[in-house]
Amino acid sequence: MSFEVRERDVPSQVTIGLERNAAQAIPTAAVTGISWVATPLWNRGFTWAAGTSITVPESGLYEIKWDVTFVPGAGLVRLTWATLSNDATHRWGQHLHVAHAATTDLLSSNATVNIPANVTITINVFHDAGVNLNIAGASDFQRCECSVTKIGQFV
């Protein structure tokens, strides 16, 4: 998925769109947060600087969507999920993928979650390739993107 965003297309609610613009090395058998670039694709209401943690600015029901592209590599397992700083138990939107060593693996996932203000969201990845394996970030086809959008209030 590739975002082409024009200002008039951005929803008026609290929302942010993030991407990677270069590969990120992911160590084997280690849970790693995706590091997003400093300049968001769009931003309404979030305070943002480059990094792995996305801080929710106000309480509400949020939709979190993300795509992760792993370059080809050995091993069988590719995983991605979201975690919240106030909940160490759940893996929101977890996507398990059986890898194909000779092909690029694209994992897409989403979660809709009630999140209190000032809680951080981290999009995590994991693989078992036996060596560092990159997630892509440079081309339109092979990239990593994330959006977080407030879609309602706590009930």
PDB file of C-alpha atoms in Angstrom:
ATOM      1  CA  MET A   1       0.000   0.000   0.000  1.00  0.00           C
ATOM      2  CA  SER A   2       1.314   3.425  -0.852  1.00  0.00           C
ATOM      3  CA  PHE A   3      -0.193   6.604   0.516  1.00  0.00           C
ATOM      4  CA  GLU A   4      -0.602   9.562  -1.773  1.00  0.00           C
ATOM      5  CA  VAL A   5      -1.960  12.260   0.475  1.00  0.00           C
ATOM      6  CA  ARG A   6      -3.309  15.665  -0.397  1.00  0.00           C
ATOM      7  CA  GLU A   7      -4.319  18.071   2.372  1.00  0.00           C
ATOM      8  CA  ARG A   8      -7.993  17.934   1.382  1.00  0.00           C
ATOM      9  CA  ASP A   9      -7.968  14.113   1.753  1.00  0.00           C
ATOM     10  CA  VAL A  10      -6.911  14.176   5.399  1.00  0.00           C
ATOM     11  CA  PRO A  11      -9.783  13.536   7.823  1.00  0.00           C
ATOM     12  CA  SER A  12     -10.591  16.326  10.253  1.00  0.00           C
ATOM     13  CA  GLN A  13     -10.348  14.054  13.298  1.00  0.00           C
ATOM     14  CA  VAL A  14      -7.218  13.322  15.301  1.00  0.00           C
ATOM     15  CA  THR A  15      -5.006  11.294  12.938  1.00  0.00           C
ATOM     16  CA  ILE A  16      -1.400  10.674  11.926  1.00  0.00           C
ATOM     17  CA  GLY A  17       0.233   8.802   9.036  1.00  0.00           C
ATOM     18  CA  LEU A  18       3.810   7.551   9.365  1.00  0.00           C
ATOM     19  CA  GLU A  19       6.325   5.784   7.155  1.00  0.00           C
ATOM     20  CA  ARG A  20       9.863   4.495   6.927  1.00  0.00           C
ATOM     21  CA  ASN A  21      11.950   5.956   4.117  1.00  0.00           C
ATOM     22  CA  ALA A  22      14.913   3.586   4.508  1.00  0.00           C
ATOM     23  CA  ALA A  23      15.452  -0.024   5.505  1.00  0.00           C
ATOM     24  CA  GLN A  24      15.617  -0.945   9.207  1.00  0.00           C
ATOM     25  CA  ALA A  25      17.682  -3.949  10.344  1.00  0.00           C
ATOM     26  CA  ILE A  26      15.690  -6.268  12.609  1.00  0.00           C
ATOM     27  CA  PRO A  27      17.751  -8.667  14.773  1.00  0.00           C
ATOM     28  CA  THR A  28      16.773 -12.324  14.597  1.00  0.00           C
ATOM     29  CA  ALA A  29      14.539 -13.681  17.383  1.00  0.00           C
ATOM     30  CA  ALA A  30      14.168 -10.230  18.975  1.00  0.00           C
ATOM     31  CA  VAL A  31      11.004  -8.168  19.355  1.00  0.00           C
ATOM     32  CA  THR A  32      11.792  -4.824  17.713  1.00  0.00           C
ATOM     33  CA  GLY A  33       9.719  -1.650  17.447  1.00  0.00           C
ATOM     34  CA  ILE A  34       9.538  -0.047  14.020  1.00  0.00           C
ATOM     35  CA  SER A  35      11.246   3.337  13.963  1.00  0.00           C
ATOM     36  CA  TRP A  36       9.204   5.923  12.019  1.00  0.00           C
ATOM     37  CA  VAL A  37      10.617   9.015  10.281  1.00  0.00           C
ATOM     38  CA  ALA A  38      10.412  12.524  11.707  1.00  0.00           C
ATOM     39  CA  THR A  39       8.130  13.990   9.043  1.00  0.00           C
ATOM     40  CA  PRO A  40       4.680  12.359   9.058  1.00  0.00           C
ATOM     41  CA  LEU A  41       2.655  11.826   5.892  1.00  0.00           C
ATOM     42  CA  TRP A  42      -0.093  13.797   7.665  1.00  0.00           C
ATOM     43  CA  ASN A  43      -0.716  14.913  11.226  1.00  0.00           C
ATOM     44  CA  ARG A  44      -3.784  16.307  12.958  1.00  0.00           C
ATOM     45  CA  GLY A  45      -3.497  16.585  16.724  1.00  0.00           C
ATOM     46  CA  PHE A  46      -0.458  14.419  17.486  1.00  0.00           C
ATOM     47  CA  THR A  47       2.858  15.688  18.858  1.00  0.00           C
ATOM     48  CA  TRP A  48       5.431  13.812  16.811  1.00  0.00           C
ATOM     49  CA  ALA A  49       9.184  13.306  16.515  1.00  0.00           C
ATOM     50  CA  ALA A  50      10.978  10.373  14.899  1.00  0.00           C
ATOM     51  CA  GLY A  51      10.973   7.184  16.924  1.00  0.00           C
ATOM     52  CA  THR A  52       9.120   3.999  17.791  1.00  0.00           C
ATOM     53  CA  SER A  53       6.414   5.311  20.144  1.00  0.00           C
ATOM     54  CA  ILE A  54       3.255   7.053  18.946  1.00  0.00           C
ATOM     55  CA  THR A  55       1.643   8.981  21.832  1.00  0.00           C
ATOM     56  CA  VAL A  56      -2.150   9.214  21.766  1.00  0.00           C
ATOM     57  CA  PRO A  57      -3.099  12.886  22.372  1.00  0.00           C
ATOM     58  CA  GLU A  58      -6.611  12.328  23.753  1.00  0.00           C
ATOM     59  CA  SER A  59      -8.734   9.451  25.021  1.00  0.00           C
ATOM     60  CA  GLY A  60     -10.920   7.656  22.498  1.00  0.00           C
ATOM     61  CA  LEU A  61     -11.517   4.752  20.177  1.00  0.00           C
ATOM     62  CA  TYR A  62      -8.624   4.517  17.706  1.00  0.00           C
ATOM     63  CA  GLU A  63      -8.107   2.571  14.521  1.00  0.00           C
ATOM     64  CA  ILE A  64      -4.481   1.549  14.018  1.00  0.00           C
ATOM     65  CA  LYS A  65      -3.422   0.246  10.595  1.00  0.00           C
ATOM     66  CA  TRP A  66       0.018  -0.786   9.438  1.00  0.00           C
ATOM     67  CA  ASP A  67       1.965  -2.518   6.672  1.00  0.00           C
ATOM     68  CA  VAL A  68       5.373  -4.115   7.137  1.00  0.00           C
ATOM     69  CA  THR A  69       7.504  -5.418   4.272  1.00  0.00           C
ATOM     70  CA  PHE A  70      10.259  -7.917   5.087  1.00  0.00           C
ATOM     71  CA  VAL A  71      12.953  -8.410   2.458  1.00  0.00           C
ATOM     72  CA  PRO A  72      13.564 -12.048   1.398  1.00  0.00           C
ATOM     73  CA  GLY A  73      15.398 -14.179   3.947  1.00  0.00           C
ATOM     74  CA  ALA A  74      15.618 -17.575   5.610  1.00  0.00           C
ATOM     75  CA  GLY A  75      13.425 -18.759   8.444  1.00  0.00           C
ATOM     76  CA  LEU A  76       9.715 -19.391   8.570  1.00  0.00           C
ATOM     77  CA  VAL A  77       8.186 -16.846  10.914  1.00  0.00           C
ATOM     78  CA  ARG A  78       7.371 -13.185  10.345  1.00  0.00           C
ATOM     79  CA  LEU A  79       5.248 -11.461  12.987  1.00  0.00           C
ATOM     80  CA  THR A  80       3.868  -7.976  13.527  1.00  0.00           C
ATOM     81  CA  TRP A  81       1.587  -6.536  16.211  1.00  0.00           C
ATOM     82  CA  ALA A  82       0.829  -3.361  18.133  1.00  0.00           C
ATOM     83  CA  THR A  83       1.429  -2.881  21.848  1.00  0.00           C
ATOM     84  CA  LEU A  84       0.182  -0.194  24.209  1.00  0.00           C
ATOM     85  CA  SER A  85       2.290   1.234  27.022  1.00  0.00           C
ATOM     86  CA  ASN A  86      -0.528   0.696  29.545  1.00  0.00           C
ATOM     87  CA  ASP A  87      -1.080  -2.991  28.645  1.00  0.00           C
ATOM     88  CA  ALA A  88       1.849  -5.417  28.612  1.00  0.00           C
ATOM     89  CA  THR A  89      -0.428  -8.431  28.004  1.00  0.00           C
ATOM     90  CA  HIS A  90      -2.131  -7.920  24.649  1.00  0.00           C
ATOM     91  CA  ARG A  91      -0.712  -8.094  21.133  1.00  0.00           C
ATOM     92  CA  TRP A  92      -3.214  -5.994  19.189  1.00  0.00           C
ATOM     93  CA  GLY A  93      -3.780  -6.968  15.542  1.00  0.00           C
ATOM     94  CA  GLN A  94      -1.113  -9.683  15.600  1.00  0.00           C
ATOM     95  CA  HIS A  95      -0.318 -11.055  12.138  1.00  0.00           C
ATOM     96  CA  LEU A  96       1.665 -14.298  11.842  1.00  0.00           C
ATOM     97  CA  HIS A  97       3.029 -15.065   8.397  1.00  0.00           C
ATOM     98  CA  VAL A  98       4.823 -18.164   7.149  1.00  0.00           C
ATOM     99  CA  ALA A  99       7.701 -16.720   5.156  1.00  0.00           C
ATOM    100  CA  HIS A 100       8.897 -17.683   1.692  1.00  0.00           C
ATOM    101  CA  ALA A 101      12.679 -17.366   1.675  1.00  0.00           C
ATOM    102  CA  ALA A 102      12.933 -16.214  -1.946  1.00  0.00           C
ATOM    103  CA  THR A 103      10.156 -13.599  -1.867  1.00  0.00           C
ATOM    104  CA  THR A 104       9.307 -10.339  -0.174  1.00  0.00           C
ATOM    105  CA  ASP A 105       6.802 -10.765   2.659  1.00  0.00           C
ATOM    106  CA  LEU A 106       4.176  -8.055   3.153  1.00  0.00           C
ATOM    107  CA  LEU A 107       2.213  -8.137   6.403  1.00  0.00           C
ATOM    108  CA  SER A 108      -0.809  -5.872   6.812  1.00  0.00           C
ATOM    109  CA  SER A 109      -2.766  -5.595  10.022  1.00  0.00           C
ATOM    110  CA  ASN A 110      -5.071  -3.368  12.029  1.00  0.00           C
ATOM    111  CA  ALA A 111      -6.658  -3.000  15.446  1.00  0.00           C
ATOM    112  CA  THR A 112      -9.464  -0.902  16.862  1.00  0.00           C
ATOM    113  CA  VAL A 113      -8.817  -0.108  20.522  1.00  0.00           C
ATOM    114  CA  ASN A 114     -10.077   2.217  23.288  1.00  0.00           C
ATOM    115  CA  ILE A 115      -6.952   4.099  24.337  1.00  0.00           C
ATOM    116  CA  PRO A 116      -6.523   6.620  27.176  1.00  0.00           C
ATOM    117  CA  ALA A 117      -4.684   9.887  26.563  1.00  0.00           C
ATOM    118  CA  ASN A 118      -0.875   9.825  26.749  1.00  0.00           C
ATOM    119  CA  VAL A 119      -0.612   6.064  26.175  1.00  0.00           C
ATOM    120  CA  THR A 120       1.965   5.123  23.536  1.00  0.00           C
ATOM    121  CA  ILE A 121       1.507   2.705  20.645  1.00  0.00           C
ATOM    122  CA  THR A 122       4.435   0.691  19.283  1.00  0.00           C
ATOM    123  CA  ILE A 123       4.298  -1.402  16.120  1.00  0.00           C
ATOM    124  CA  ASN A 124       6.514  -4.440  16.695  1.00  0.00           C
ATOM    125  CA  VAL A 125       8.104  -6.993  14.386  1.00  0.00           C
ATOM    126  CA  PHE A 126       9.775 -10.373  14.886  1.00  0.00           C
ATOM    127  CA  HIS A 127      11.420 -12.980  12.622  1.00  0.00           C
ATOM    128  CA  ASP A 128      13.479 -16.158  12.891  1.00  0.00           C
ATOM    129  CA  ALA A 129      15.822 -15.811   9.900  1.00  0.00           C
ATOM    130  CA  GLY A 130      18.954 -16.562  11.970  1.00  0.00           C
ATOM    131  CA  VAL A 131      20.574 -13.263  10.919  1.00  0.00           C
ATOM    132  CA  ASN A 132      19.504  -9.621  10.820  1.00  0.00           C
ATOM    133  CA  LEU A 133      16.710  -9.138   8.311  1.00  0.00           C
ATOM    134  CA  ASN A 134      15.651  -5.767   6.929  1.00  0.00           C
ATOM    135  CA  ILE A 135      12.198  -4.337   6.783  1.00  0.00           C
ATOM    136  CA  ALA A 136      11.870  -2.180   3.701  1.00  0.00           C
ATOM    137  CA  GLY A 137      11.259   1.523   3.551  1.00  0.00           C
ATOM    138  CA  ALA A 138      12.603   3.021   0.370  1.00  0.00           C
ATOM    139  CA  SER A 139      10.367   2.182  -2.594  1.00  0.00           C
ATOM    140  CA  ASP A 140       6.656   2.588  -3.245  1.00  0.00           C
ATOM    141  CA  PHE A 141       6.115  -1.178  -3.374  1.00  0.00           C
ATOM    142  CA  GLN A 142       8.356  -2.174  -0.492  1.00  0.00           C
ATOM    143  CA  ARG A 143       7.728   0.101   2.433  1.00  0.00           C
ATOM    144  CA  CYS A 144       6.428   0.248   5.962  1.00  0.00           C
ATOM    145  CA  GLU A 145       3.555   2.558   6.842  1.00  0.00           C
ATOM    146  CA  CYS A 146       1.251   3.170   9.775  1.00  0.00           C
ATOM    147  CA  SER A 147      -1.810   5.292  10.469  1.00  0.00           C
ATOM    148  CA  VAL A 148      -3.550   6.004  13.759  1.00  0.00           C
ATOM    149  CA  THR A 149      -6.991   7.660  13.632  1.00  0.00           C
ATOM    150  CA  LYS A 150      -9.440   8.528  16.386  1.00  0.00           C
ATOM    151  CA  ILE A 151     -12.813   7.208  15.237  1.00  0.00           C
ATOM    152  CA  GLY A 152     -14.911   7.706  18.380  1.00  0.00           C
ATOM    153  CA  GLN A 153     -15.147   8.383  22.103  1.00  0.00           C
ATOM    154  CA  PHE A 154     -14.953   6.080  25.096  1.00  0.00           C
ATOM    155  CA  VAL A 155     -18.369   4.654  25.957  1.00  0.00           C
TER     156      VAL A 155
END
